[in-house]
Tab-separated table of C-alpha atoms and ligand atoms in Angstrom:
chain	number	residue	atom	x	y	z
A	1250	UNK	CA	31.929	51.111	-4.536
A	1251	UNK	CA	29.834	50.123	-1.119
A	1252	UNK	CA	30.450	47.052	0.696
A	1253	UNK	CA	27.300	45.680	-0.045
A	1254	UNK	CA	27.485	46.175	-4.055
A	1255	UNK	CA	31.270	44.531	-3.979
A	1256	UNK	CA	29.631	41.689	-1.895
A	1257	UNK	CA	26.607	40.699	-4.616
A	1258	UNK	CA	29.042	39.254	-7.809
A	1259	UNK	CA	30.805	37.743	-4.706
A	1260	UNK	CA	27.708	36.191	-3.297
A	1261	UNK	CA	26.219	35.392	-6.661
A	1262	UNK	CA	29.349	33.558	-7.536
A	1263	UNK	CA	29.126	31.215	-4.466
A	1264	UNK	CA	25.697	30.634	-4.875
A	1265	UNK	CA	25.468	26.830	-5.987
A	1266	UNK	CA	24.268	26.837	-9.330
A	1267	UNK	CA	21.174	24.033	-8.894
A	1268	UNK	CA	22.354	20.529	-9.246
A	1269	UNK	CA	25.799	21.124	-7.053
A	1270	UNK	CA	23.401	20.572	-3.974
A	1271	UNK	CA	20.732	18.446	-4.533
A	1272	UNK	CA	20.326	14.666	-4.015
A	1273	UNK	CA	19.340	11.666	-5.938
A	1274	UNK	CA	18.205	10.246	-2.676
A	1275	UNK	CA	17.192	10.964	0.563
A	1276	UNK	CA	17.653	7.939	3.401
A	1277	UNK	CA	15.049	8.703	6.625
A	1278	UNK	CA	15.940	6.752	9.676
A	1279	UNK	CA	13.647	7.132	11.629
A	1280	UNK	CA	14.939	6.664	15.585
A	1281	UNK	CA	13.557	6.314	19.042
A	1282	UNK	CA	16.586	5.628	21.809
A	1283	UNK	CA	19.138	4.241	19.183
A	1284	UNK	CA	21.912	6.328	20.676
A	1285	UNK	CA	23.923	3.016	20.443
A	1286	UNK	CA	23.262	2.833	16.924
A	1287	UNK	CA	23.637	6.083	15.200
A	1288	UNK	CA	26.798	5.899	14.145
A	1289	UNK	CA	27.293	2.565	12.908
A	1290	UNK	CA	24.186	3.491	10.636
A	1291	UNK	CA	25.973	6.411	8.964
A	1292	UNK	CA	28.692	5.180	8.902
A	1293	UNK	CA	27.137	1.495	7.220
A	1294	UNK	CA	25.132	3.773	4.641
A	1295	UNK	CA	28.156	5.924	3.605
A	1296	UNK	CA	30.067	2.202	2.646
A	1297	UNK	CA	26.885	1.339	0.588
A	1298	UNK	CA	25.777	3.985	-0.781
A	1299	UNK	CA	28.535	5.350	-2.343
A	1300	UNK	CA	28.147	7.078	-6.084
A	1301	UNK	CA	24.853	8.154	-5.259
A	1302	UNK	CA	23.853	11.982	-4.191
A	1303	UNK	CA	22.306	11.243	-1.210
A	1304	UNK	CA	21.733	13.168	2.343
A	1305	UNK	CA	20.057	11.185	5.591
A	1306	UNK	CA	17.904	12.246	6.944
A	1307	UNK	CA	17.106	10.996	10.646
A	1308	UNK	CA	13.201	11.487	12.670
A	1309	UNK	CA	14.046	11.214	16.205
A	1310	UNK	CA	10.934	11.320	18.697
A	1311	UNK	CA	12.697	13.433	21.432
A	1312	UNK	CA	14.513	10.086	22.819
A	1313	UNK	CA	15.493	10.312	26.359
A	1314	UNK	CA	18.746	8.550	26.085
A	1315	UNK	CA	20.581	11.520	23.699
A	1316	UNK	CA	20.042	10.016	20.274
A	1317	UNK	CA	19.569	13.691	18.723
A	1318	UNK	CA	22.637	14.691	20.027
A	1319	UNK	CA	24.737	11.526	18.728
A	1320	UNK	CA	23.621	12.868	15.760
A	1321	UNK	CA	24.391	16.447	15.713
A	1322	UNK	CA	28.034	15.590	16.431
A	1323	UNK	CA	28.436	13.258	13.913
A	1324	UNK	CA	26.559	16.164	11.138
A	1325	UNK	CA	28.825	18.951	12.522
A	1326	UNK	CA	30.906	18.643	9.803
A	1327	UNK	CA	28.427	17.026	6.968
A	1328	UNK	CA	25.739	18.928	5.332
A	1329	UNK	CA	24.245	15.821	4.016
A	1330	UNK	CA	22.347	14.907	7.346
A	1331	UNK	CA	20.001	16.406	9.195
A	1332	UNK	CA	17.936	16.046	12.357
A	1333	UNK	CA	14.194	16.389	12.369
A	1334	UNK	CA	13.135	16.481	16.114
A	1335	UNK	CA	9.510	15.609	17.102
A	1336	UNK	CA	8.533	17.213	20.792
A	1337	UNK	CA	5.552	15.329	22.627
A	1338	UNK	CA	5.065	12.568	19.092
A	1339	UNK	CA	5.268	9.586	18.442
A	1340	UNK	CA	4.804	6.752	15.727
A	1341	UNK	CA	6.950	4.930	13.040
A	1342	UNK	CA	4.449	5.569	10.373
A	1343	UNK	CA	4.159	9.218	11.041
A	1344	UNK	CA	7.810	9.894	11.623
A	1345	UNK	CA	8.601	8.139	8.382
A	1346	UNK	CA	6.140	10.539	6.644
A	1347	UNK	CA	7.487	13.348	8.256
A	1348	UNK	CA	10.900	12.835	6.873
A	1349	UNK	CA	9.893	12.187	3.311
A	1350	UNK	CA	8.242	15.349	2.829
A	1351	UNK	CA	11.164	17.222	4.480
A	1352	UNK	CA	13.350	16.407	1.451
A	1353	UNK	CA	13.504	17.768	-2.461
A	1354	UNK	CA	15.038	14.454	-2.925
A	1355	UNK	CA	13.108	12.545	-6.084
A	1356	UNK	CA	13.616	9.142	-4.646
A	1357	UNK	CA	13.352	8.153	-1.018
A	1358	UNK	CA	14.640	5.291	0.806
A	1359	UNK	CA	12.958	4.256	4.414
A	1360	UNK	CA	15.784	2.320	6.623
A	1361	UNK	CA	15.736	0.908	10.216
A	1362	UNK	CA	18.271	3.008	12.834
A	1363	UNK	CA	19.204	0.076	14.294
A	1364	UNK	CA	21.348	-2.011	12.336
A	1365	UNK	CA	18.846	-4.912	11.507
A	1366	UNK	CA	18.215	-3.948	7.559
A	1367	UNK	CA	20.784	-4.667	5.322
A	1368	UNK	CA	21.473	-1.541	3.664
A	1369	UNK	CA	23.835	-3.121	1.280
A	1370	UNK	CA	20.579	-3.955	-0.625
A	1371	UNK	CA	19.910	-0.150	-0.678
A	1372	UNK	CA	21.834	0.549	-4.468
A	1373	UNK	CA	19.830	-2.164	-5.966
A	1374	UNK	CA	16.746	-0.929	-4.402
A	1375	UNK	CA	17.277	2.971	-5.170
A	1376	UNK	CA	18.522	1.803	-9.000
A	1377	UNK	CA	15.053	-0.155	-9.644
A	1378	UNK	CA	12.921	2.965	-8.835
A	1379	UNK	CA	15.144	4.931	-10.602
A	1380	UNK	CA	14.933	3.199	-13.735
A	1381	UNK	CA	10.978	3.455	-13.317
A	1382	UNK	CA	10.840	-0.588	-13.068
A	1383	UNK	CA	9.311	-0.167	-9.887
A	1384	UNK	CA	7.294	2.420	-7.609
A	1385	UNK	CA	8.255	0.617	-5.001
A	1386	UNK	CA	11.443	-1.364	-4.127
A	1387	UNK	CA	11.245	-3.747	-0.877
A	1388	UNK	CA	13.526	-5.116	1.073
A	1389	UNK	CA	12.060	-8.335	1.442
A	1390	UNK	CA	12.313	-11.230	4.598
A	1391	UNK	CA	9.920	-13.380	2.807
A	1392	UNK	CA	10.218	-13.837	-0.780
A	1393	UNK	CA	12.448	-16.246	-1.882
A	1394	UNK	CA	16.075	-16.286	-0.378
A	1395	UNK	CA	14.898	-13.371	2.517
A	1396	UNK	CA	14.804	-14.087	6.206
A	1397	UNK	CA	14.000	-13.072	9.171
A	1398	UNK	CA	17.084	-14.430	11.023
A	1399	UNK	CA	17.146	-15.769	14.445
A	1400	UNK	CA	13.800	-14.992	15.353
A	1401	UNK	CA	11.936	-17.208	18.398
A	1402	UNK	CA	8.763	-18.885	17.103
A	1403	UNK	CA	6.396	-16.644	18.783
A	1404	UNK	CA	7.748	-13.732	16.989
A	1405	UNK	CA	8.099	-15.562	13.558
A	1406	UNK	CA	4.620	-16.955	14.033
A	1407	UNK	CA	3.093	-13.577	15.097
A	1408	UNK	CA	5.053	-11.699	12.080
A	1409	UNK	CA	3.541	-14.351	9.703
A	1410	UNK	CA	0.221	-14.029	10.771
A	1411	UNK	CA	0.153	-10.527	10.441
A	1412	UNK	CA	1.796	-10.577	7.222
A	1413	UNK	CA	-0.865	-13.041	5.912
A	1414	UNK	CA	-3.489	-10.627	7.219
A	1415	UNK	CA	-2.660	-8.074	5.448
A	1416	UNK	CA	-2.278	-9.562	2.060
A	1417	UNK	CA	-5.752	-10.535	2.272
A	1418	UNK	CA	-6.068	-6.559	2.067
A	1419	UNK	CA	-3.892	-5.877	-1.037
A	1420	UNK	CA	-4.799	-6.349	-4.466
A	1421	UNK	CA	-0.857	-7.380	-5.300
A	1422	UNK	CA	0.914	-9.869	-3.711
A	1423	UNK	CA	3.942	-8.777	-2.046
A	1424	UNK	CA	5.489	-11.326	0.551
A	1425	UNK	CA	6.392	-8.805	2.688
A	1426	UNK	CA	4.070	-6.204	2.638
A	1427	UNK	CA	4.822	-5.311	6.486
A	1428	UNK	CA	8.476	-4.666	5.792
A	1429	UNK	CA	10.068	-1.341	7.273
A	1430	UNK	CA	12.590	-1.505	4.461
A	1431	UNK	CA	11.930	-0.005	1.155
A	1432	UNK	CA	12.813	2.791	-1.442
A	1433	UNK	CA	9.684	4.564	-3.233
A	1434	UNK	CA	9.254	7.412	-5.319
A	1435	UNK	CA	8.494	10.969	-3.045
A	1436	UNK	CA	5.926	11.404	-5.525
A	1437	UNK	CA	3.961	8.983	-5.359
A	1438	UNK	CA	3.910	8.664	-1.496
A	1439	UNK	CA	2.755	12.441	-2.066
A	1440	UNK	CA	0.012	11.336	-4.305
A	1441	UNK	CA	-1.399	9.233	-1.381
A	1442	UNK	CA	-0.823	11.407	1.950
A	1443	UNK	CA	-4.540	12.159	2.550
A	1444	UNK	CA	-4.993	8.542	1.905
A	1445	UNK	CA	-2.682	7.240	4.546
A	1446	UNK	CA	-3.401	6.270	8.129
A	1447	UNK	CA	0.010	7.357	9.113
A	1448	UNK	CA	-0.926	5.582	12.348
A	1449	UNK	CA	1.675	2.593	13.845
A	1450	UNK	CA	5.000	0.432	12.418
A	1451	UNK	CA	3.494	-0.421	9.204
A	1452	UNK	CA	4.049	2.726	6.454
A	1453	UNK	CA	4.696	0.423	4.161
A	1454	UNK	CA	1.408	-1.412	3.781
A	1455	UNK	CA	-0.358	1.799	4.431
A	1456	UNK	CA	1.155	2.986	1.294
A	1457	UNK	CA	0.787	-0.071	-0.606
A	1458	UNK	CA	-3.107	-0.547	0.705
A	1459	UNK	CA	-4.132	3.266	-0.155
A	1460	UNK	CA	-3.186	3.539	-3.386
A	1461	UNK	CA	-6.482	2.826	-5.785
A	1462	UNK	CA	-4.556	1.673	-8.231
A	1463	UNK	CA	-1.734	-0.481	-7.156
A	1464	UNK	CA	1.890	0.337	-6.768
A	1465	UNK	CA	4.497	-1.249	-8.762
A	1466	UNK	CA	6.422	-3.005	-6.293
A	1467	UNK	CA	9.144	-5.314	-6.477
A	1468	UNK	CA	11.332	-7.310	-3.719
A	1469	UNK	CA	14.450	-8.080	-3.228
A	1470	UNK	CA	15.468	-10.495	-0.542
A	1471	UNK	CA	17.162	-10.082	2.659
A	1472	UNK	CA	18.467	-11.206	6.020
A	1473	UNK	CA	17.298	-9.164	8.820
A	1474	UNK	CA	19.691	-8.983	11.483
A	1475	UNK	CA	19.429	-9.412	15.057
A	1476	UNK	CA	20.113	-5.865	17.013
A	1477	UNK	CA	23.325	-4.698	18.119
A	1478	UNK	CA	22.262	-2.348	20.648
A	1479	UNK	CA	18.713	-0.775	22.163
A	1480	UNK	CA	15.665	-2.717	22.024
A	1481	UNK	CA	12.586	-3.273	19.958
A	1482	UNK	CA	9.710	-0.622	20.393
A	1483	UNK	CA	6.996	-3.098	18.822
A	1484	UNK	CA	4.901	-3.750	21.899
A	1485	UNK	CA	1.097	-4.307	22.087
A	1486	UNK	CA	0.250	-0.715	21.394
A	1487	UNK	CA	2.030	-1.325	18.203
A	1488	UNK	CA	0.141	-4.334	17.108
A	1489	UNK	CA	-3.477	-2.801	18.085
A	1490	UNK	CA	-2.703	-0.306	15.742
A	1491	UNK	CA	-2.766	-2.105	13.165
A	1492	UNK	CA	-5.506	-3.976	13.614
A	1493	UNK	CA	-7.382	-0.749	13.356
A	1494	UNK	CA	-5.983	-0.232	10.165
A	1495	UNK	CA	-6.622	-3.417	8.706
A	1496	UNK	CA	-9.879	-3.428	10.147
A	1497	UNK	CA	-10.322	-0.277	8.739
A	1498	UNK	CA	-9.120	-1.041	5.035
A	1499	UNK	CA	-11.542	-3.910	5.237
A	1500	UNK	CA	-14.257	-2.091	6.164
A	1501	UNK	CA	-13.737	0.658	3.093
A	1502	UNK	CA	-13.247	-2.219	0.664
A	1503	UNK	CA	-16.653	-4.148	1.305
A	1504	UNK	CA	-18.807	-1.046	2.901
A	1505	UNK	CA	-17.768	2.276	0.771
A	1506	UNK	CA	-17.726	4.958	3.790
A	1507	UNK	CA	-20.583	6.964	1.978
A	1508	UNK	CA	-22.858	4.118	2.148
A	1509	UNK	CA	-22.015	3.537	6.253
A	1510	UNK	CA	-22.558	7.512	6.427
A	1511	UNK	CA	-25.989	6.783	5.056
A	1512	UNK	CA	-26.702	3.850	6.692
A	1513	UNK	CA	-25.874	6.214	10.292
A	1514	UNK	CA	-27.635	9.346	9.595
A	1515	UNK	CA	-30.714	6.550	8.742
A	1516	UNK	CA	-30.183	5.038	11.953
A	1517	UNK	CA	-30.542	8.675	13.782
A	1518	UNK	CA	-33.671	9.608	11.704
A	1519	UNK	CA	-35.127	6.773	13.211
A	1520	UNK	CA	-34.548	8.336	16.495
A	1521	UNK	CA	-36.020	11.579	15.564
A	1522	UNK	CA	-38.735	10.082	14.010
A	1523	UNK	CA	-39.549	8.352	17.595
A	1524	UNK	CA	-39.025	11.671	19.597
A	1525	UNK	CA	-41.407	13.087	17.100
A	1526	UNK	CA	-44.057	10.440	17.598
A	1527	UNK	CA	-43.562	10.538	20.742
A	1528	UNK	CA	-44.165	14.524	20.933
A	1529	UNK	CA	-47.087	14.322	18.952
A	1530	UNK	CA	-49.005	11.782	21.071
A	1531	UNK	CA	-48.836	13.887	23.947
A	1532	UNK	CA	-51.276	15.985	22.009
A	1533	UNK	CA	-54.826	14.990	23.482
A	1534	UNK	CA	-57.005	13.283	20.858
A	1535	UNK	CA	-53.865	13.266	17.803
A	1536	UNK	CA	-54.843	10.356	16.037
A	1537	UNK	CA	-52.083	8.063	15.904
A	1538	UNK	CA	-52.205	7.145	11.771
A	1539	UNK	CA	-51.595	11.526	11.597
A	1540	UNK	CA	-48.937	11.046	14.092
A	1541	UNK	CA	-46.901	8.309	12.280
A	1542	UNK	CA	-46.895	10.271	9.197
A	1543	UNK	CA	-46.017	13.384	10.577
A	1544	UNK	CA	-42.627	11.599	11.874
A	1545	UNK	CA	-42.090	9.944	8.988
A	1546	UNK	CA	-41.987	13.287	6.774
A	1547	UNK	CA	-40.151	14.785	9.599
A	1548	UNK	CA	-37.765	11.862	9.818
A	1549	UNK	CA	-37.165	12.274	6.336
A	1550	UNK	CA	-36.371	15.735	5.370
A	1551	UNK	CA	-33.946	15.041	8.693
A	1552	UNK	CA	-32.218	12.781	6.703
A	1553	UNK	CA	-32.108	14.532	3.373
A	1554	UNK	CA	-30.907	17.829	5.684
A	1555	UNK	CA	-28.066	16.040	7.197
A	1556	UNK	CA	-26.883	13.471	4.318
A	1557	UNK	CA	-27.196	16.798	1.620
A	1558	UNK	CA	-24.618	18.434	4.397
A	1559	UNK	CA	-22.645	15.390	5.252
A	1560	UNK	CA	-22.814	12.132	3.104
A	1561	UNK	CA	-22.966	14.207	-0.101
A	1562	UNK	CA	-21.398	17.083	0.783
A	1563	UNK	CA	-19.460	17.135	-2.500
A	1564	UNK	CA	-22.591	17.191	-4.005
A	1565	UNK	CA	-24.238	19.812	-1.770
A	1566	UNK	CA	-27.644	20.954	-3.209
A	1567	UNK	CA	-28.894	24.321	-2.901
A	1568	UNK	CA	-31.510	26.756	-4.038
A	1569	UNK	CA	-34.088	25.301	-6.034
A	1570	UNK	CA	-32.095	22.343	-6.336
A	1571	UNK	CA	-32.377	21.911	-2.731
A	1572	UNK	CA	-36.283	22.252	-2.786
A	1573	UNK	CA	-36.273	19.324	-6.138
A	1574	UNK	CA	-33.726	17.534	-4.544
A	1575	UNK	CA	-36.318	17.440	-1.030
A	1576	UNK	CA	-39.200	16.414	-3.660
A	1577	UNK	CA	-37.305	13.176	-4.995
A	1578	UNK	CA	-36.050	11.918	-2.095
A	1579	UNK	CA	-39.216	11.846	-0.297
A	1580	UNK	CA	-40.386	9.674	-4.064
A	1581	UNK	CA	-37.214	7.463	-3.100
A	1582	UNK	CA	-38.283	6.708	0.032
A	1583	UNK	CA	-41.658	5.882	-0.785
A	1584	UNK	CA	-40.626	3.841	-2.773
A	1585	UNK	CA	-38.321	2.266	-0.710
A	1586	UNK	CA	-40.654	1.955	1.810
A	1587	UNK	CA	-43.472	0.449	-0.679
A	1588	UNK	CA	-40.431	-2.192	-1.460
A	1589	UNK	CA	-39.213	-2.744	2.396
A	1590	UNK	CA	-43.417	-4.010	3.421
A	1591	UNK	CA	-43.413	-5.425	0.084
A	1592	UNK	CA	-40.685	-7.839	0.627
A	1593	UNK	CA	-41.010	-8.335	4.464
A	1594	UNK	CA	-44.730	-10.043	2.980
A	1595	UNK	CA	-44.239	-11.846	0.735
A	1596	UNK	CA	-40.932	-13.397	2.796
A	1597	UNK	CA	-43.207	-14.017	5.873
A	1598	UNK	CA	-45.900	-15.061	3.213
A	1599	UNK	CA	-43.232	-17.978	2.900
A	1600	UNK	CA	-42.937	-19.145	6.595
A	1601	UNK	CA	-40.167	-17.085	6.994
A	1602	UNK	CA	-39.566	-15.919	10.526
A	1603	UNK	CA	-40.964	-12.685	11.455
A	1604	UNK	CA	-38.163	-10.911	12.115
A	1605	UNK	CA	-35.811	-11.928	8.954
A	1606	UNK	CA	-38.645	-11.095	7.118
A	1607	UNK	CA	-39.253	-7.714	8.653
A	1608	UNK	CA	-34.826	-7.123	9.038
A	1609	UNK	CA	-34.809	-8.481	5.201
A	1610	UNK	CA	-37.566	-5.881	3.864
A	1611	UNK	CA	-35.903	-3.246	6.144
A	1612	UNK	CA	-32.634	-3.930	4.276
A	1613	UNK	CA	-33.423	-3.935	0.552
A	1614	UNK	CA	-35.431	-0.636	1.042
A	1615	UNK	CA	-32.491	1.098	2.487
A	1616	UNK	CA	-29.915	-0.254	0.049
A	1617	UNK	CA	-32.578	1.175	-2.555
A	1618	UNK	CA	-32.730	4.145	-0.516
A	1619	UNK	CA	-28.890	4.681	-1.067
A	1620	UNK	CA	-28.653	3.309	-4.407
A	1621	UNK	CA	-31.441	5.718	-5.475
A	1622	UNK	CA	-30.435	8.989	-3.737
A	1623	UNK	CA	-27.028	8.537	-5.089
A	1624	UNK	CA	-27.975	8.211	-8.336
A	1625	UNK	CA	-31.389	10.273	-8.738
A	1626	UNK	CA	-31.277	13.059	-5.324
A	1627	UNK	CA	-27.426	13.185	-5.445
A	1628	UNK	CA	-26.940	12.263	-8.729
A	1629	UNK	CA	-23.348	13.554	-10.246
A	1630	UNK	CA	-23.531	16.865	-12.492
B	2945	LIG	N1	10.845	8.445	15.222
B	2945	LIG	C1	10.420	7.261	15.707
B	2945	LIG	N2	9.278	7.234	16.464
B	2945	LIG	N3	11.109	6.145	15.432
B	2945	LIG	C2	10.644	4.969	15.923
B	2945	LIG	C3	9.484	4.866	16.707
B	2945	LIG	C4	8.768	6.083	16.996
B	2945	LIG	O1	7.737	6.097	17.654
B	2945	LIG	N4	9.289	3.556	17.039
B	2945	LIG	C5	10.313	2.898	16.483
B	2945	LIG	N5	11.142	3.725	15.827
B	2945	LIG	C6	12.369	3.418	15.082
B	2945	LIG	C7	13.369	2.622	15.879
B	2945	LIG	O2	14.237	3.460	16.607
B	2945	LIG	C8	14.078	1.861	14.777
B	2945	LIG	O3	15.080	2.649	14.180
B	2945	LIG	C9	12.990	1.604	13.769
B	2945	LIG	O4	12.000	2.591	13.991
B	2945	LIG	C10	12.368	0.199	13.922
B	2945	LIG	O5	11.896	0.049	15.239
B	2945	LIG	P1	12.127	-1.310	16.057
B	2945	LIG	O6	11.523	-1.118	17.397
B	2945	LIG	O7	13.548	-1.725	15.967
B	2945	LIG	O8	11.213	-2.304	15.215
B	2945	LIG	P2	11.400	-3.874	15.024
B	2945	LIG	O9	12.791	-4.201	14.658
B	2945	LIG	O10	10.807	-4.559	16.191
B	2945	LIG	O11	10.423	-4.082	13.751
B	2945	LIG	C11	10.931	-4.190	12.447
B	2945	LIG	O12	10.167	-5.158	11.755
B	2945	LIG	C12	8.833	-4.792	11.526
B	2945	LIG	C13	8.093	-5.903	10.837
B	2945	LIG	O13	8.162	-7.070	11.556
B	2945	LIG	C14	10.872	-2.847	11.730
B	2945	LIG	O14	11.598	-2.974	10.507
B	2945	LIG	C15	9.469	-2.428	11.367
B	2945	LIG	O15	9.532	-1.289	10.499
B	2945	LIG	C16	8.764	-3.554	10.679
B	2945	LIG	O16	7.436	-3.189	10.435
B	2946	LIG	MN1	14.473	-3.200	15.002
């Protein structure tokens, strides 16, 4: 008998038959210059969490003070941690990501590297996703009993405000929305990945703020603890960030991004419908009523051209359909126009000023312009 043919029972037989090597849980630390701090994390989580299957898994932003490398020596002999290394990143959000989708774990838990979350809350957390109670279990400094430790006032007031901010953003209430200390199903944060900003410190309210439906979340107080070692990386940067966000979830809520795609290409047309005018007059003895119209037909099939390639690309018309679809949004905005002079008369009819009269008509016709395309030019199949 060869070598090789003795070696396959052999190799068959050590070959972990499933469950032997797979986790209940997966813990992502995510770490930028926590040297300091690496091992009293492991060693913390290994005192909490034990009875559950569960690897680490740490994110580490190529830190310059030899965090990877605490690491490594403390997984040479452990199978159940591992080192994802990120060359020229950076980002809490994105690392956090990162590590959740690097695991087969079912469950994931999201923990600070240095020391300040109190991962004897973890069990509780992990066992109330488990059971399905809860998408989302959050380790919480300001529902009842949680704190935030010994804060200064500027920080405290800052974290509040934010905090506040962003619950005018979710549908649920969740005290702590902006925590960095929470265990979630992998699936669901899977479901929402093209969703997510994945930009900044604050994964968890881009997770809870994405979803269209919400998550299931519930919280269970804690104390968060000052640092042992290292410092904070929350600086300005940090905090801009996630004003974009919010800014940006606002934005989607009250304008749906289709209608400020329309509302842009519209605002373009009106620049080619200028340059077109403008073209046309240059013609010796071009009337100016045949010039107007010109533009505006021009200006128009620029808008159905770009808004059938870009605001409704999902909806794309082609063919014949592209010809109809040309017809009846040239009818739309006719009519939208007929409704925009309409309205800007009968306002200014009323002593209203000339220009809210004029902005007012212009308004209405393009909201009719949007509402009607979508549901006549565009209209779903
Ligand atoms: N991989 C990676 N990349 N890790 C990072 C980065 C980064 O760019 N920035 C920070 N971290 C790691 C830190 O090493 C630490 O383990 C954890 O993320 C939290 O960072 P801190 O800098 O300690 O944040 P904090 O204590 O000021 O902020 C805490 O409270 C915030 C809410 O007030 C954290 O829990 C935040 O998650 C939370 O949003
Ligand atoms: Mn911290």
């Amino acid at each position: 008998m060869s070598t090789v043919a003795a070696a396959v029972p052999h190799f068959a037989r050590i070959r972990p038959s499933a469950p032997a090597f797979s986790y209940d849980l997966a813990v992502v630390v995510p770490t930028f210059n926590e040297a300091d701090n690496v091992e009293r994390i492991v060693a913390s989580l290994d005192l909490a969490l034990d009875g559950i299957r569960y690897e680490i898994v740490f994110v580490d932003d190529w830190s310059g003070d030899g965090t990877a490398a605490r690491i490594a020596a403390i997984a040479a002999d452990r199978t159940d941690i591992r080192v994802i290394r990120r060359f020229d990143r950076r980002g809490l959000s994105s690392a956090v990501i990162e590590g959740m989708m690097a695991t087969m774990a079912p469950i994931v838990a999201v923990i600070d590297g240095d020391g300040q979350h109190d991962e004897k809350l973890l069990p509780r957390l992990f066992a109330l996703v488990r059971s399905g109670n809860a998408d989302v279990a959050i380790g919480s400094r300001y529902c009842a009993n949680g704190s935030t430790g010994n804060w200064d006032s500027l920080r405290l007031r800052c974290s509040r405000a934010a905090t506040r901010l962003s619950q005018m953003v979710l549908q649920s209430p969740v005290a702590d929305p902006m925590s960095g200390f929470f265990v979630v199903r992998r699936d669901r944060v899977e479901a929402l990945l093209p969703r997510l900003s994945g930009r900044g410190f604050k994964i968890l309210f881009d997770l809870l703020s994405s979803s269209p439906e919400p998550l299931r979340a519930i919280e269970l107080p804690f104390e968060f603890r000052a640092r042992t070692a290292g410092e904070s990386k929350l600086g300005t940067g940090v905090v801009l960030d996630y004003l974009v966000t919010i800014a940006d979830r606002l934005i989607r809520r009250v304008l749906p991004p289709r209608l400020v795609m329309f509302a842009t290409v519209g605002t373009l047309g009106l620049g080619v419908h200028v340059a077109v005018l403008r073209a046309m007059l240059a013609f010796e003895n071009m009337r100016f009523a045949t010039a107007q119209t010109v533009a505006v037909l021009i200006a128009i099939a620029f808008n159905f051209l770009i808004n059938n390639a870009v605001t409704f690309r999902d909806r794309t018309l082609k063919g014949w359909r592209f010809v109809a679809g040309l017809g009846s949004f040239y009818a739309v905005c006719g009519i939208g126009a007929l409704a925009n002079v309409g309205i800007g008369v009968v306002l200014f009819s009323e002593h209203h000023r000339w220009w809210v009269s004029g902005v007012a008509g212009a308004l209405v016709g393009s909201l009719w312009n949007f509402g009607a395309a979508m549901l006549v030019t565009w209209r779903k199949r």
